Amino acid sequence: MADELFENPRLAAIYDTFDHDRSDLDAYESMVDEFGARSVLDIGCGTGTLACRLSARGIEVIGLDPAAASLKVAQTKPWSERVTWIHGNVSKLPPLEVDLAVMTGNVAQVFLTDEEWQETLLAARAALQPGGRLVFETRKPEARGWLEWNREATHARLDIPNYGAVERWVDLTRVELPFVSFRFTYIFEKDGAVITSDSTLRFRSREEITSSLREAGLSLDEVREAPDRPGREFVFIARRPTT
Ligand SMILES: C[S@@+](CC[C@H](N)C(=O)[O-])C[C@H]1O[C@@H](n2cnc3c(N)ncnc32)[C@H](O)[C@@H]1O
């Protein structure tokens, strides 16, 4: 079960309005071109913004996510009818041979246990054609991004068609490294509904991720910076070996 933020139909419906700046996805689109990928598996695709952007460009896309409400939003977007949507985690993947697998929006941090993380890496490897790449980002623990996860820094109030004015902010609830927990609060002024969503993310070090990739039989090509968040993210580019 994914977090309320992605599972609750009301929250999933307004997710893109609050997180409207998706310039973070530009780097992924550029890498699709850089690597000449014609087929892409988007693990944890959420509301499908990247999947639909790639689909519009004639790329074959498979979007996977355990949050049904987010997938429902994804399926309303232009070009979504050409995407293959899969509800569930990686255990639901059919046999695939894609050129590129991605995890955008720090999906890599939702896997709290080593077992879940390994299962995801192994499934990504299995879904790639030999020589295919896995690209994902994860926040650098040393940047301590969670220090900004407070009401003062995050409070926003937006007027949203069909929903009216909605307030949203995040509170840090627990830091017990490598785990960081936080709570989103939403207030829907139209009917006074207050909905909260609790999340925990795992912050893995560069070394930890490097060895987990090796363990999953993936070779690490490169670690880049996220161009839109310099100093804050690792962007790992791994590859399924050809032999
Ligand atoms: C921060 S969102 C990012 C969504 C999307 N990649 C984006 O960039 O907009 C994290 C996503 O991970 C998904 N997720 C949670 N658990 C997962 C799992 N076990 N396997 C795959 N995705 C998962 C959530 O449902 C949610 O859609």
CSV table of N, CA and C and ligand atoms in Angstrom, one decimal, residues 2-3 6 15 22 24-25 42-47 49 64-67 70 88-90 103-105 107 110-111 116, ligand 1:
chain,number,residue,atom,x,y,z
A,2,ALA,N,0.7,2.1,-1.0
A,2,ALA,CA,1.4,3.4,-1.0
A,2,ALA,C,0.8,4.4,0.0
A,3,ASP,N,1.5,5.5,0.2
A,3,ASP,CA,1.1,6.5,1.2
A,3,ASP,C,-0.2,7.1,0.7
A,6,PHE,N,-0.6,9.4,-2.3
A,6,PHE,CA,-0.8,8.8,-3.7
A,6,PHE,C,-2.0,7.9,-3.8
A,15,TYR,N,-2.4,16.3,-6.8
A,15,TYR,CA,-1.0,16.2,-6.6
A,15,TYR,C,-0.2,17.0,-7.7
A,22,ARG,N,7.7,20.4,-13.0
A,22,ARG,CA,8.3,19.1,-13.3
A,22,ARG,C,9.6,19.3,-14.2
A,24,ASP,N,12.3,18.8,-13.2
A,24,ASP,CA,13.2,17.6,-12.8
A,24,ASP,C,13.1,16.5,-13.9
A,25,LEU,N,12.0,16.5,-14.6
A,25,LEU,CA,11.9,15.4,-15.6
A,25,LEU,C,12.6,15.6,-16.9
A,42,ASP,N,8.7,2.8,-16.4
A,42,ASP,CA,8.7,3.9,-15.3
A,42,ASP,C,8.2,3.3,-14.0
A,43,ILE,N,9.2,2.9,-13.1
A,43,ILE,CA,8.8,2.3,-11.9
A,43,ILE,C,8.4,3.3,-10.8
A,44,GLY,N,7.2,3.2,-10.3
A,44,GLY,CA,6.7,4.2,-9.4
A,44,GLY,C,6.3,5.5,-10.2
A,45,CYS,N,5.5,5.3,-11.3
A,45,CYS,CA,5.2,6.3,-12.2
A,45,CYS,C,4.3,7.4,-11.7
A,46,GLY,N,3.6,7.1,-10.5
A,46,GLY,CA,2.7,8.1,-9.9
A,46,GLY,C,1.6,8.5,-10.9
A,47,THR,N,1.4,9.8,-11.0
A,47,THR,CA,0.4,10.4,-11.9
A,47,THR,C,0.8,10.4,-13.3
A,49,THR,N,3.2,11.7,-15.3
A,49,THR,CA,3.7,12.9,-16.1
A,49,THR,C,4.8,12.5,-17.1
A,64,LEU,N,4.4,1.7,-14.0
A,64,LEU,CA,4.0,0.8,-12.9
A,64,LEU,C,3.9,1.6,-11.6
A,65,ASP,N,2.8,1.4,-10.8
A,65,ASP,CA,2.7,2.0,-9.5
A,65,ASP,C,1.6,1.3,-8.7
A,66,PRO,N,1.9,1.2,-7.3
A,66,PRO,CA,0.9,0.5,-6.5
A,66,PRO,C,-0.3,1.4,-6.1
A,67,ALA,N,-0.2,2.7,-6.4
A,67,ALA,CA,-1.3,3.6,-6.0
A,67,ALA,C,-2.3,3.7,-7.1
A,70,SER,N,-3.5,7.3,-8.1
A,70,SER,CA,-2.5,8.0,-8.9
A,70,SER,C,-2.6,7.5,-10.4
A,88,GLY,N,0.5,-2.1,-9.1
A,88,GLY,CA,1.2,-2.9,-8.2
A,88,GLY,C,2.7,-2.6,-8.1
A,89,ASN,N,3.4,-3.5,-7.4
A,89,ASN,CA,4.9,-3.3,-7.3
A,89,ASN,C,5.5,-4.1,-8.4
A,90,VAL,N,6.9,-4.2,-8.3
A,90,VAL,CA,7.6,-4.9,-9.4
A,90,VAL,C,7.2,-6.4,-9.6
A,103,MET,N,13.4,5.5,-12.3
A,103,MET,CA,12.6,5.8,-11.0
A,103,MET,C,12.8,7.3,-10.8
A,104,THR,N,11.8,8.1,-11.1
A,104,THR,CA,12.0,9.6,-10.9
A,104,THR,C,11.3,10.0,-9.6
A,105,GLY,N,11.5,11.3,-9.2
A,105,GLY,CA,10.8,11.8,-8.0
A,105,GLY,C,11.2,11.0,-6.8
A,107,VAL,N,11.7,8.0,-6.1
A,107,VAL,CA,11.0,6.7,-5.8
A,107,VAL,C,11.9,5.8,-5.1
A,110,VAL,N,11.5,5.2,-1.3
A,110,VAL,CA,10.3,4.6,-0.7
A,110,VAL,C,10.6,3.1,-0.2
A,111,PHE,N,11.6,2.5,-0.7
A,111,PHE,CA,11.9,1.1,-0.4
A,111,PHE,C,12.7,1.1,1.0
A,116,GLU,N,13.2,-5.2,0.0
A,116,GLU,CA,12.3,-4.5,-1.0
A,116,GLU,C,13.2,-3.8,-2.1
B,1,LIG,C1,7.2,10.9,-4.9
B,1,LIG,S1,6.2,9.9,-5.9
B,1,LIG,C2,7.0,10.0,-7.5
B,1,LIG,C3,6.0,9.7,-8.6
B,1,LIG,C4,6.6,9.8,-10.0
B,1,LIG,N1,7.8,9.0,-10.3
B,1,LIG,C5,7.0,11.3,-10.3
B,1,LIG,O1,8.1,11.6,-10.5
B,1,LIG,O2,6.0,12.1,-10.3
B,1,LIG,C6,6.6,8.2,-5.3
B,1,LIG,C7,5.8,7.1,-6.0
B,1,LIG,O3,6.3,5.8,-5.6
B,1,LIG,C8,5.2,5.0,-5.6
B,1,LIG,N2,5.5,3.7,-4.8
B,1,LIG,C9,5.4,3.5,-3.5
B,1,LIG,N3,5.7,2.2,-3.2
B,1,LIG,C10,6.2,1.7,-4.3
B,1,LIG,C11,6.6,0.4,-4.7
B,1,LIG,N4,6.8,-0.6,-3.8
B,1,LIG,N5,7.0,0.1,-6.0
B,1,LIG,C12,6.8,1.1,-6.9
B,1,LIG,N6,6.4,2.4,-6.6
B,1,LIG,C13,6.0,2.6,-5.4
B,1,LIG,C14,4.1,5.8,-5.0
B,1,LIG,O4,2.8,5.2,-5.1
B,1,LIG,C15,4.3,7.1,-5.7
B,1,LIG,O5,3.6,7.2,-6.9
